[in-house]
Short mmCIF file of C-alpha atoms in Angstrom, two decimals:
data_model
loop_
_atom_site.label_atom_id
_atom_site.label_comp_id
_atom_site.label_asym_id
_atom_site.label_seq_id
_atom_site.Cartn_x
_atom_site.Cartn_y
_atom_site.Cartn_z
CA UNK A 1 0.00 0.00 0.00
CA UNK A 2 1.31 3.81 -0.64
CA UNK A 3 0.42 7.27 0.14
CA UNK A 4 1.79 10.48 -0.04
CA UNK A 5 4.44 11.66 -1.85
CA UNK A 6 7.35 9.89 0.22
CA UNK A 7 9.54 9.69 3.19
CA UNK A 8 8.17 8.05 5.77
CA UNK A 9 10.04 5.48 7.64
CA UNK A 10 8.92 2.84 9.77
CA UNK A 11 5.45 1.56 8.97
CA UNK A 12 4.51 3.25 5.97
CA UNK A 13 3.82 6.14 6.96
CA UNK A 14 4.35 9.90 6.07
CA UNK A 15 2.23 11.40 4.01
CA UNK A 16 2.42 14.01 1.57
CA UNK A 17 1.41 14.97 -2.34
CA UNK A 18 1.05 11.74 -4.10
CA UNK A 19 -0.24 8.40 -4.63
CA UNK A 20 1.59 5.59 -3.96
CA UNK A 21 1.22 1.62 -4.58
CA UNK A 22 1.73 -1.23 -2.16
CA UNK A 23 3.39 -4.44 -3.36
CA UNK A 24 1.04 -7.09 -1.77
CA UNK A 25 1.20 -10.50 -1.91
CA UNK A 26 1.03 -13.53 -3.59
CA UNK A 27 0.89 -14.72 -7.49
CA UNK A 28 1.32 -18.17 -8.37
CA UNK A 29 -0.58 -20.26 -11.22
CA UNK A 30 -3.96 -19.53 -10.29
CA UNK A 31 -5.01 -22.68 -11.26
CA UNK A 32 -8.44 -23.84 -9.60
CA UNK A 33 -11.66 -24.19 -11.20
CA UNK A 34 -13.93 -22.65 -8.76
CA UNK A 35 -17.84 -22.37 -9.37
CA UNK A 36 -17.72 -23.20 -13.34
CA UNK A 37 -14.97 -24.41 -14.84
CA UNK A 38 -11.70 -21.87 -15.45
CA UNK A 39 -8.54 -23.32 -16.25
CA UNK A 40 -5.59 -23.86 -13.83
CA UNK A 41 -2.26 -23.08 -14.44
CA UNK A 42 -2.04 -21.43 -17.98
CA UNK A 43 -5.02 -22.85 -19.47
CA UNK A 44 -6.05 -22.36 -23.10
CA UNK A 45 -6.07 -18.87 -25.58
CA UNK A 46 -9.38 -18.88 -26.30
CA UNK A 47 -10.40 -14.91 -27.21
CA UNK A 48 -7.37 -13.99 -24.99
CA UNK A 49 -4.95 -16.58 -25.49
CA UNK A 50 -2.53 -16.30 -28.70
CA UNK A 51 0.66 -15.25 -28.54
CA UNK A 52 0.54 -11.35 -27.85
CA UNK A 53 4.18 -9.55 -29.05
CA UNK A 54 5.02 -13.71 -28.38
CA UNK A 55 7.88 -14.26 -29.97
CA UNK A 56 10.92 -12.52 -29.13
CA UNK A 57 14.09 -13.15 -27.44
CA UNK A 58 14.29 -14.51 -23.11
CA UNK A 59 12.52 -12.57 -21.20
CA UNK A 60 12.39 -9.66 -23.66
CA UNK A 61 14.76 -6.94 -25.16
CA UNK A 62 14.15 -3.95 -24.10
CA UNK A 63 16.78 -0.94 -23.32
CA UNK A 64 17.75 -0.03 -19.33
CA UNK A 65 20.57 2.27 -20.49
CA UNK A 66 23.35 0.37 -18.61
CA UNK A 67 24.23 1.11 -15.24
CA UNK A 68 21.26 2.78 -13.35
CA UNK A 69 21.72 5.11 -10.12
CA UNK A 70 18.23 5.28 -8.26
CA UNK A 71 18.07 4.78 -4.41
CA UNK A 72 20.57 2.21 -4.32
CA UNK A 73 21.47 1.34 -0.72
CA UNK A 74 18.98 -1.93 0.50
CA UNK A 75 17.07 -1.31 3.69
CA UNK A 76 16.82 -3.62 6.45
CA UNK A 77 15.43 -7.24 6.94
CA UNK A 78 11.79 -6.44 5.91
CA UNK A 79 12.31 -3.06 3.93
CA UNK A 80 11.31 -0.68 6.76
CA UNK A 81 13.50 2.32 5.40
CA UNK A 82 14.28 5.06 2.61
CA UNK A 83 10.40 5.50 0.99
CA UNK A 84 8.42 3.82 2.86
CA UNK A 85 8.74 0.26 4.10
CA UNK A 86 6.63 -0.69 7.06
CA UNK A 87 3.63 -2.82 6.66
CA UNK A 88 0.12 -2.41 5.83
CA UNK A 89 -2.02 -4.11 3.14
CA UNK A 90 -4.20 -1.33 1.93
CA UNK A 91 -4.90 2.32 1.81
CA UNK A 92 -3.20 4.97 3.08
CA UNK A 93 -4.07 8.76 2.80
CA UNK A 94 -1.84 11.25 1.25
CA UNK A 95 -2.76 12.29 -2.01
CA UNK A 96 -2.32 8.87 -3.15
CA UNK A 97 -1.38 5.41 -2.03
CA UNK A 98 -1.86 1.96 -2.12
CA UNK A 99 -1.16 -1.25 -0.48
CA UNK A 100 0.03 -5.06 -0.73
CA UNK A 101 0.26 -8.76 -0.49
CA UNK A 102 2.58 -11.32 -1.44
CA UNK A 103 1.90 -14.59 -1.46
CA UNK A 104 1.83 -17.51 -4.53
CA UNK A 105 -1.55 -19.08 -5.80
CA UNK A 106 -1.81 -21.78 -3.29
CA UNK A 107 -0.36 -19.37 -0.62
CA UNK A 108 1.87 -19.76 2.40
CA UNK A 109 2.10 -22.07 4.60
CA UNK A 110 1.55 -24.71 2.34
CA UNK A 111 -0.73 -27.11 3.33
CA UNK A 112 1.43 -30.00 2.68
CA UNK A 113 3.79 -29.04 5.13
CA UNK A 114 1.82 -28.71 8.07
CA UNK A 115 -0.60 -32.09 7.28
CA UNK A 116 2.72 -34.47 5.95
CA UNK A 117 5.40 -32.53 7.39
CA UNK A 118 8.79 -33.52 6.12
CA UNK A 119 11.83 -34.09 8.45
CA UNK A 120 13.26 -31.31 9.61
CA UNK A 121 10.26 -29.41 8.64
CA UNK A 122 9.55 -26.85 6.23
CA UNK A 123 11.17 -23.27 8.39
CA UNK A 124 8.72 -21.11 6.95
CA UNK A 125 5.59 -22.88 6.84
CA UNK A 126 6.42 -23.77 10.64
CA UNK A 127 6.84 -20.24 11.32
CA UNK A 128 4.12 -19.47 9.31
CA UNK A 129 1.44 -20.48 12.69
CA UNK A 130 4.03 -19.87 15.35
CA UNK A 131 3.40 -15.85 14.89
CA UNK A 132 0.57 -13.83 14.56
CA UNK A 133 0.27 -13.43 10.43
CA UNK A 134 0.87 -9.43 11.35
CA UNK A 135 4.18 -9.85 12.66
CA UNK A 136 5.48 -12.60 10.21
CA UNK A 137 6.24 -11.63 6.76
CA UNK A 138 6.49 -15.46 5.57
CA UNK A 139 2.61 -15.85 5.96
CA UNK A 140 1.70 -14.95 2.56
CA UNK A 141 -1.74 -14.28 0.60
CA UNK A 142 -2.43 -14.31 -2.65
CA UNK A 143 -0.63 -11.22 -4.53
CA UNK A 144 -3.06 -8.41 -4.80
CA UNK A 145 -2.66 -4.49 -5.06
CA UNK A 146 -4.73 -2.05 -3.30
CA UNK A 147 -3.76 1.73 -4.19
CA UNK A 148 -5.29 4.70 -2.39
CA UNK A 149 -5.23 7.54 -4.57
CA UNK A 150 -6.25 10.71 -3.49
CA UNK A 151 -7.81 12.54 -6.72
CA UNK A 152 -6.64 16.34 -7.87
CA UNK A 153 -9.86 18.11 -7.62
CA UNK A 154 -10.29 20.13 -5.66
CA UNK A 155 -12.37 17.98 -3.00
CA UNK A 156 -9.38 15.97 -2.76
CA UNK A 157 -11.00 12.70 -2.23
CA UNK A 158 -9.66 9.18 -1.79
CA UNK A 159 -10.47 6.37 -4.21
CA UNK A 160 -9.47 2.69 -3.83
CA UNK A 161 -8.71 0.80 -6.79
CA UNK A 162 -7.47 -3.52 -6.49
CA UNK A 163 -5.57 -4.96 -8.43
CA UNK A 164 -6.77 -8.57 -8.26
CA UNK A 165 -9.26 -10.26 -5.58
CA UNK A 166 -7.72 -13.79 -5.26
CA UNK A 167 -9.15 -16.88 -3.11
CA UNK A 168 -7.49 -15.28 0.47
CA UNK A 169 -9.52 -11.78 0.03
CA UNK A 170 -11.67 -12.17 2.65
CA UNK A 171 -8.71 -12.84 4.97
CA UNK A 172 -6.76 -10.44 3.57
CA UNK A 173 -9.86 -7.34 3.61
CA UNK A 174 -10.48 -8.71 7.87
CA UNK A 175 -6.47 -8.67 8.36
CA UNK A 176 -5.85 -5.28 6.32
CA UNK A 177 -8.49 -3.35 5.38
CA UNK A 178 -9.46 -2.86 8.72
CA UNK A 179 -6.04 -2.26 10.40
CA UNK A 180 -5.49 0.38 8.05
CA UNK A 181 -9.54 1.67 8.49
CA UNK A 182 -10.26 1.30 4.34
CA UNK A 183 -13.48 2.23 3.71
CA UNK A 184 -14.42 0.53 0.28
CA UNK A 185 -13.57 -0.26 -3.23
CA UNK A 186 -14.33 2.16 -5.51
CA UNK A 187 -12.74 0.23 -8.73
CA UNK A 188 -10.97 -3.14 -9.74
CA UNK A 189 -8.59 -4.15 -12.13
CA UNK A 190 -7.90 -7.74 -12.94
CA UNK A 191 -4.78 -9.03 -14.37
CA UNK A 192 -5.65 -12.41 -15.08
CA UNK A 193 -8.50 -14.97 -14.83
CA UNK A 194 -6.31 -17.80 -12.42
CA UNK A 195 -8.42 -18.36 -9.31
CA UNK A 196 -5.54 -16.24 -7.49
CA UNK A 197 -7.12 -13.42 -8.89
CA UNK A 198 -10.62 -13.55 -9.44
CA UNK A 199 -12.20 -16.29 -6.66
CA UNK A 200 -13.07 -13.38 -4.48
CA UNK A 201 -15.15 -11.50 -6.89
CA UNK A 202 -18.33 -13.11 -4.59
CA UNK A 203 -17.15 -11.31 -1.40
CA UNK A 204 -17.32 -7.77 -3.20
CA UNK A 205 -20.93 -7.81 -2.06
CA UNK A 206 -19.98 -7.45 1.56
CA UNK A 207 -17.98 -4.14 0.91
CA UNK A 208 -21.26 -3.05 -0.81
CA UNK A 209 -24.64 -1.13 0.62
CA UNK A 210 -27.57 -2.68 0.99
CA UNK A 211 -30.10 -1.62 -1.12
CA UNK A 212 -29.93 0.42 -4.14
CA UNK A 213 -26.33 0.80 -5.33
CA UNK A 214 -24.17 1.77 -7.98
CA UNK A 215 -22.10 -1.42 -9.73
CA UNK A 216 -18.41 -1.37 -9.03
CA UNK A 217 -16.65 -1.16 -12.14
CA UNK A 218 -14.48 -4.13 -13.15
CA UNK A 219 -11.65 -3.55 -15.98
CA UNK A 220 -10.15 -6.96 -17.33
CA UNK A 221 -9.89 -8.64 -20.70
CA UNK A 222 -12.01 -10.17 -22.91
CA UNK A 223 -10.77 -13.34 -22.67
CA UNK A 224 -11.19 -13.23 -18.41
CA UNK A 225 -14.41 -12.06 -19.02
CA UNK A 226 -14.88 -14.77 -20.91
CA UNK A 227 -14.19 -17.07 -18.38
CA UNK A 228 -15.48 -15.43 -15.23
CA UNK A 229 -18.87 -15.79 -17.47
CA UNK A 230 -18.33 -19.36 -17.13
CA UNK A 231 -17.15 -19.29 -13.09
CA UNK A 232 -19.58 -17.18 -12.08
CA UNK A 233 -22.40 -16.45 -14.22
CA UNK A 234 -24.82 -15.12 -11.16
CA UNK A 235 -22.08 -12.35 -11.39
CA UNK A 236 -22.64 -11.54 -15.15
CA UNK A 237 -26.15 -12.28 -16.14
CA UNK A 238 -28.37 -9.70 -16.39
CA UNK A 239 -31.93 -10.51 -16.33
CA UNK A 240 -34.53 -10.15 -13.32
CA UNK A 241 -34.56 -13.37 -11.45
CA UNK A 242 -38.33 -14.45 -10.22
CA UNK A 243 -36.09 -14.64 -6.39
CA UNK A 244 -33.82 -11.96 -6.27
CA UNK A 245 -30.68 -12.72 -4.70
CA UNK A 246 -27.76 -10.92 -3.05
CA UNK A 247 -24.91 -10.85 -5.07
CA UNK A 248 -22.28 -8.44 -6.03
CA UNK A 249 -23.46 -5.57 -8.71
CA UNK A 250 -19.85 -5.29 -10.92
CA UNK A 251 -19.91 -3.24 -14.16
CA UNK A 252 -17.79 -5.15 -16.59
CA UNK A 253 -15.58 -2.65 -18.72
CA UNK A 254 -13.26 -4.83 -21.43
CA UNK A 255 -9.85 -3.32 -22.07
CA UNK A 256 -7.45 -4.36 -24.45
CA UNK A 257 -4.65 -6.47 -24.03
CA UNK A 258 -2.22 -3.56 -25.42
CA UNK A 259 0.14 -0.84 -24.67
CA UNK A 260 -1.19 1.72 -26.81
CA UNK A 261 -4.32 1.54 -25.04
CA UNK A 262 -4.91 3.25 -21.76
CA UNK A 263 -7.71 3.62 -19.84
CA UNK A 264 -9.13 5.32 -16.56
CA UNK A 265 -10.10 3.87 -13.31
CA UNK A 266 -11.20 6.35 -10.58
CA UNK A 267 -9.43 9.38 -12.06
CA UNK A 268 -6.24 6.97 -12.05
CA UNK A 269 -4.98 6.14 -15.82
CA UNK A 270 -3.29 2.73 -16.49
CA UNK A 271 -1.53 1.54 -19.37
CA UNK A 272 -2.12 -2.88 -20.06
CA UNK A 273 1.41 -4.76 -19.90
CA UNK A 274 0.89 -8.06 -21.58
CA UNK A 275 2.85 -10.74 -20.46
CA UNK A 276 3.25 -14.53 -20.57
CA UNK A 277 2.14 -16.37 -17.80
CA UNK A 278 3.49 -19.43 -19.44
CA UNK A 279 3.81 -19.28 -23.63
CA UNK A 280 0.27 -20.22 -24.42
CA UNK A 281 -1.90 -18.07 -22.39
CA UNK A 282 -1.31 -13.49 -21.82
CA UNK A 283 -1.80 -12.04 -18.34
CA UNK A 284 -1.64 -8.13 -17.61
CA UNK A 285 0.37 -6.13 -16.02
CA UNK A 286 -0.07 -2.73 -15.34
CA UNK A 287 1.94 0.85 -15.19
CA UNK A 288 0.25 4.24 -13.98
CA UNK A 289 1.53 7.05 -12.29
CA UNK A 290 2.25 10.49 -13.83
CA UNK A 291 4.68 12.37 -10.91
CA UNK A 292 6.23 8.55 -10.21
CA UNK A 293 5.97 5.80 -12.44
CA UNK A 294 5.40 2.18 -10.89
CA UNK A 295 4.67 -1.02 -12.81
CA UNK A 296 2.96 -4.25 -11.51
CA UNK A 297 3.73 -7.26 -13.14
CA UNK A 298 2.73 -10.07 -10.57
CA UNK A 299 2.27 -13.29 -13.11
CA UNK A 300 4.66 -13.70 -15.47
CA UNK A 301 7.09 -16.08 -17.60
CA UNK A 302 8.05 -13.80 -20.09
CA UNK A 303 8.14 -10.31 -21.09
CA UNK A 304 7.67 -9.79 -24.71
CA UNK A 305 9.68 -6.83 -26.03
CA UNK A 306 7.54 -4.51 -27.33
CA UNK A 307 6.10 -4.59 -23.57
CA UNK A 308 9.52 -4.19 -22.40
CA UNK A 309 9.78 -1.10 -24.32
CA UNK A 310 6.74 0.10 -23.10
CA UNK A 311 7.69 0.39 -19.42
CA UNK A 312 11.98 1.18 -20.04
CA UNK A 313 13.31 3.79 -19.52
CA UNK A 314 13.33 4.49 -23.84
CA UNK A 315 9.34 4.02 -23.57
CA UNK A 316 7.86 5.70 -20.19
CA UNK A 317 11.13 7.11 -18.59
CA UNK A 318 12.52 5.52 -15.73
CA UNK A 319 10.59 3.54 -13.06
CA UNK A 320 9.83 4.88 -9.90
CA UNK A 321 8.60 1.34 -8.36
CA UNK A 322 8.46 -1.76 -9.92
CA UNK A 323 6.69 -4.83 -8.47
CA UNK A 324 7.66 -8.32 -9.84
CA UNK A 325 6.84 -11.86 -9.34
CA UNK A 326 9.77 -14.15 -8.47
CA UNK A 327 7.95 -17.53 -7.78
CA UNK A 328 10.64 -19.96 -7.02
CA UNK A 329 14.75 -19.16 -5.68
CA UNK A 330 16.34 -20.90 -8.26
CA UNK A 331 16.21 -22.52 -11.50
CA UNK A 332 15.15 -25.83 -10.96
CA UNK A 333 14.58 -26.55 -14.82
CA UNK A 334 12.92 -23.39 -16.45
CA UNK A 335 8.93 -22.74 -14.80
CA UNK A 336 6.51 -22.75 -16.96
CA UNK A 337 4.33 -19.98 -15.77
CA UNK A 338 6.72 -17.75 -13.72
CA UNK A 339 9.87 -15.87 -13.51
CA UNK A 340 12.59 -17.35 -10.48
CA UNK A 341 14.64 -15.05 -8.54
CA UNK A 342 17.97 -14.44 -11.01
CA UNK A 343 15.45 -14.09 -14.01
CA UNK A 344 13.40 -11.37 -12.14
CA UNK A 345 16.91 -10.05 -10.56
CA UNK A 346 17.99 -9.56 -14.57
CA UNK A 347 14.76 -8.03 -15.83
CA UNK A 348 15.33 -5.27 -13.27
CA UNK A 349 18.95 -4.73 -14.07
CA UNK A 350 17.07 -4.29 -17.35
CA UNK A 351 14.18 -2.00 -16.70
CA UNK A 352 16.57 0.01 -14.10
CA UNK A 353 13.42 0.99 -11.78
CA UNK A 354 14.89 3.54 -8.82
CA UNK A 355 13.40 0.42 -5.93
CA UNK A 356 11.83 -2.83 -7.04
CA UNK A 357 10.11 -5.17 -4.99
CA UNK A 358 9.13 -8.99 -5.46
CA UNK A 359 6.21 -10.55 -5.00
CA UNK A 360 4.25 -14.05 -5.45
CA UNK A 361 6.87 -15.76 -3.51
CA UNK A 362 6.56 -19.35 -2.46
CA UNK A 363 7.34 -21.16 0.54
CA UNK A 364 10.92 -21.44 -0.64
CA UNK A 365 11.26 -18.24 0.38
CA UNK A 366 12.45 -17.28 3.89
CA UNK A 367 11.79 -13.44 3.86
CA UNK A 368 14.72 -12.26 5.71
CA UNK A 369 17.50 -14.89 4.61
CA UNK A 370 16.66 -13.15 1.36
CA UNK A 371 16.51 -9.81 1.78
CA UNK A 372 18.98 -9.71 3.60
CA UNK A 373 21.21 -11.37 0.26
CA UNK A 374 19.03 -8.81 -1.49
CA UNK A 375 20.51 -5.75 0.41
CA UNK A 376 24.12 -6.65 -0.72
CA UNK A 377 22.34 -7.20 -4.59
CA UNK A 378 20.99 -3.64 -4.07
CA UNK A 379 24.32 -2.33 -2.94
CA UNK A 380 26.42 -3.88 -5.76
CA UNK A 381 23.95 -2.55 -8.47
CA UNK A 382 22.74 0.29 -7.40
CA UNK A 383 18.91 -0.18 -7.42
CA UNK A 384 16.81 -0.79 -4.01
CA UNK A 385 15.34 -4.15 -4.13
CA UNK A 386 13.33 -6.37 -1.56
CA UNK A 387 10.42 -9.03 -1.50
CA UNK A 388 7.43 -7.52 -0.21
CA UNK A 389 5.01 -8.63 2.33
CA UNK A 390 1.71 -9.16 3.37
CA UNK A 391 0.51 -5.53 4.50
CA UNK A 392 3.37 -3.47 3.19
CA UNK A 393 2.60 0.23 2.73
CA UNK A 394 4.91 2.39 0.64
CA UNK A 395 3.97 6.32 0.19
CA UNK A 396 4.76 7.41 -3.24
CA UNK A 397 3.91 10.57 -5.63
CA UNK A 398 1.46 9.71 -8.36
#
């Protein structure tokens, strides 16, 4: 999560001019079916599918001008320094902001580990339910991004746009939304149609009014539309039913899966990032931000070049914040559907962002054994980089 326009040590905090973003947690596959079908881990084109910019070299071209400058210097353990660490899954006030969670599509702990635990056991999943999931930054969600951005009219008010509402968003709104007293949603944004990102779509009714109510508008792809049709059709159809029935009032709005096509989501633009979440199926990321730029790309193999482009420092200038999966440590074979930790630490050497933070980590991942490898990674290269957690808050200038 992020607010104001910077500063800010400790727990977020500060607030000030601007927006800001949060990291939050967890990616993964998606997989899941859920109430109708939807695909698992990559599953099918269909009218989304196909190959996107595709081809292409790796993970991408794209430019990153050589040795970058930026923040440099890592932070601490859990990235509680320079512009704003701390810890806090959602809003913020400011004139922006925005918050985060971290976690892969199944999660962590992992289930596995606590029912047929392995000898030793697993560190982190262990850890995972010996500390309250507020003070332990291995219990992960699913990877979502809630921004509080506070708009430039004059009245100055706050608007709450997600990115994502995964299978752990009713844990994550009791956990986070009320710690950090967010009030509603006022738009979402959907990178994907994995059950890590859209199994939560029922809950939205609780965050609405009774009664009459305006639908909360929904931007995603045709192709997820496509298949949240299929998932959950009580959310789509739109005919009178003879027994009316509670259930979330969404306004599907269909963007493009391309660069060159922004669009608006409470007073916020955003500019589409396709990506490959494995090479036959396009997820989004996203980039917005006109004082600082930050991109979210939270499920992703690949990242075609033209896409590349779009968010270097050639295409939108440099990167404020950028906000990356890393599913697994090391290569272990190439994943199908997700970047490991050396191919995300390359793609930022790449894209050159002034702080980058990873997200969608797995239970591989011990948070501070690795940020604390990150923090010499950040001094050697000059750019600020750390995995994020559940609940972290960042303050930044939108």
């Amino acid at each position: 999560m992020t607010k104001g326009s910077g500063g800010g040590s400790g727990d977020g905090g500060g607030s000030g001019s601007g927006g800001g973003s949060g990291s939050g947690g967890g990616s993964g596959d998606g997989g899941g079916s859920g109430d109708g079908g939807g695909s698992g881990d990559g599953g099918g084109s269909g009218d989304g599918g196909g190959s996107g910019d595709g081809g292409g070299s790796g993970d991408g071209g794209g430019s990153g001008d050589g040795g970058c400058s930026g923040d440099g210097s890592g932070s601490g353990d859990d990235g509680s320094s320079g512009d704003g660490g701390g810890s806090g899954d959602a809003g913020s006030s400011g004139d922006s902001g925005g918050g985060d969670d971290s976690g892969c599509s199944g999660a962590v702990p992992d289930f596995r580990c606590l029912l047929q635990p392995s000898d030793p056991p697993c560190h982190v999943c262990s850890q995972s339910l010996s500390l309250l999931p507020h003070l332990n930054p291995n219990y992960r969600c699913n990877t979502s991004l809630l921004i509080d951005y506070c708009s430039k009219e004059k009245d100055g008010r706050h608007y709450y746009i997600l990115i994502d509402v995964g299978k752990s968003f009713r844990e994550q709104v009791l956990r986070w939304f009320t710690f950090y007293k967010i009030p509603r949603v006022d738009s979402i944004i959907l990178t994907h149609e994995h059950a890590d990102a859209v199994h939560g779509l029922d809950e939205i009714r609780s965050l609405q009014p009774r009664g009459s109510t305006d639908p909360l508008p929904v931007f995603l792809s045709q192709f997820t539309m496509k298949s949240i049709s299929m998932k959950f059709p009580y959310l789509v159809e739109k005919k009178v039913k003879e027994v009316p029935r509670r259930v979330s009032l969404l306004d599907w709005k269909i963007i493009e899966e391309n660069c060159d096509k922004p669009f608006t989501a409470s007073g916020l633009s955003f500019t589409p990032l396709p990506v490959m979440h494995g090479e036959d199926y396009i997820a989004l990321g996203f980039l917005f931000g006109d004082k600082s730029k930050v991109a979210y790309i939270s499920d992703v193999s690949r990242i075609p070049p033209s896409t590349e482009y779009a968010i270097s420092k050639s295409g939108a200038g440099q990167l404020d914040l950028l906000i990356l999966d890393t599913n697994i440590p090391r290569k272990r074979g190439l994943h199908p559907t997700h970047i490991c930790f050396p191919e995300a630490l390359e793609i930022i050497k790449r894209l050159c962002p002034k702080r980058a933070l990873l997200t969608g980590m797995t239970h591989d991942f011990d948070h501070h054994e690795y940020n604390e490898i990150l923090v010499e990674w950040s001094l050697r290269e000059g750019i600020h980089v750390q995995l994020a957690h559940d609940g972290l808050r960042l303050p930044i200038d939108l």
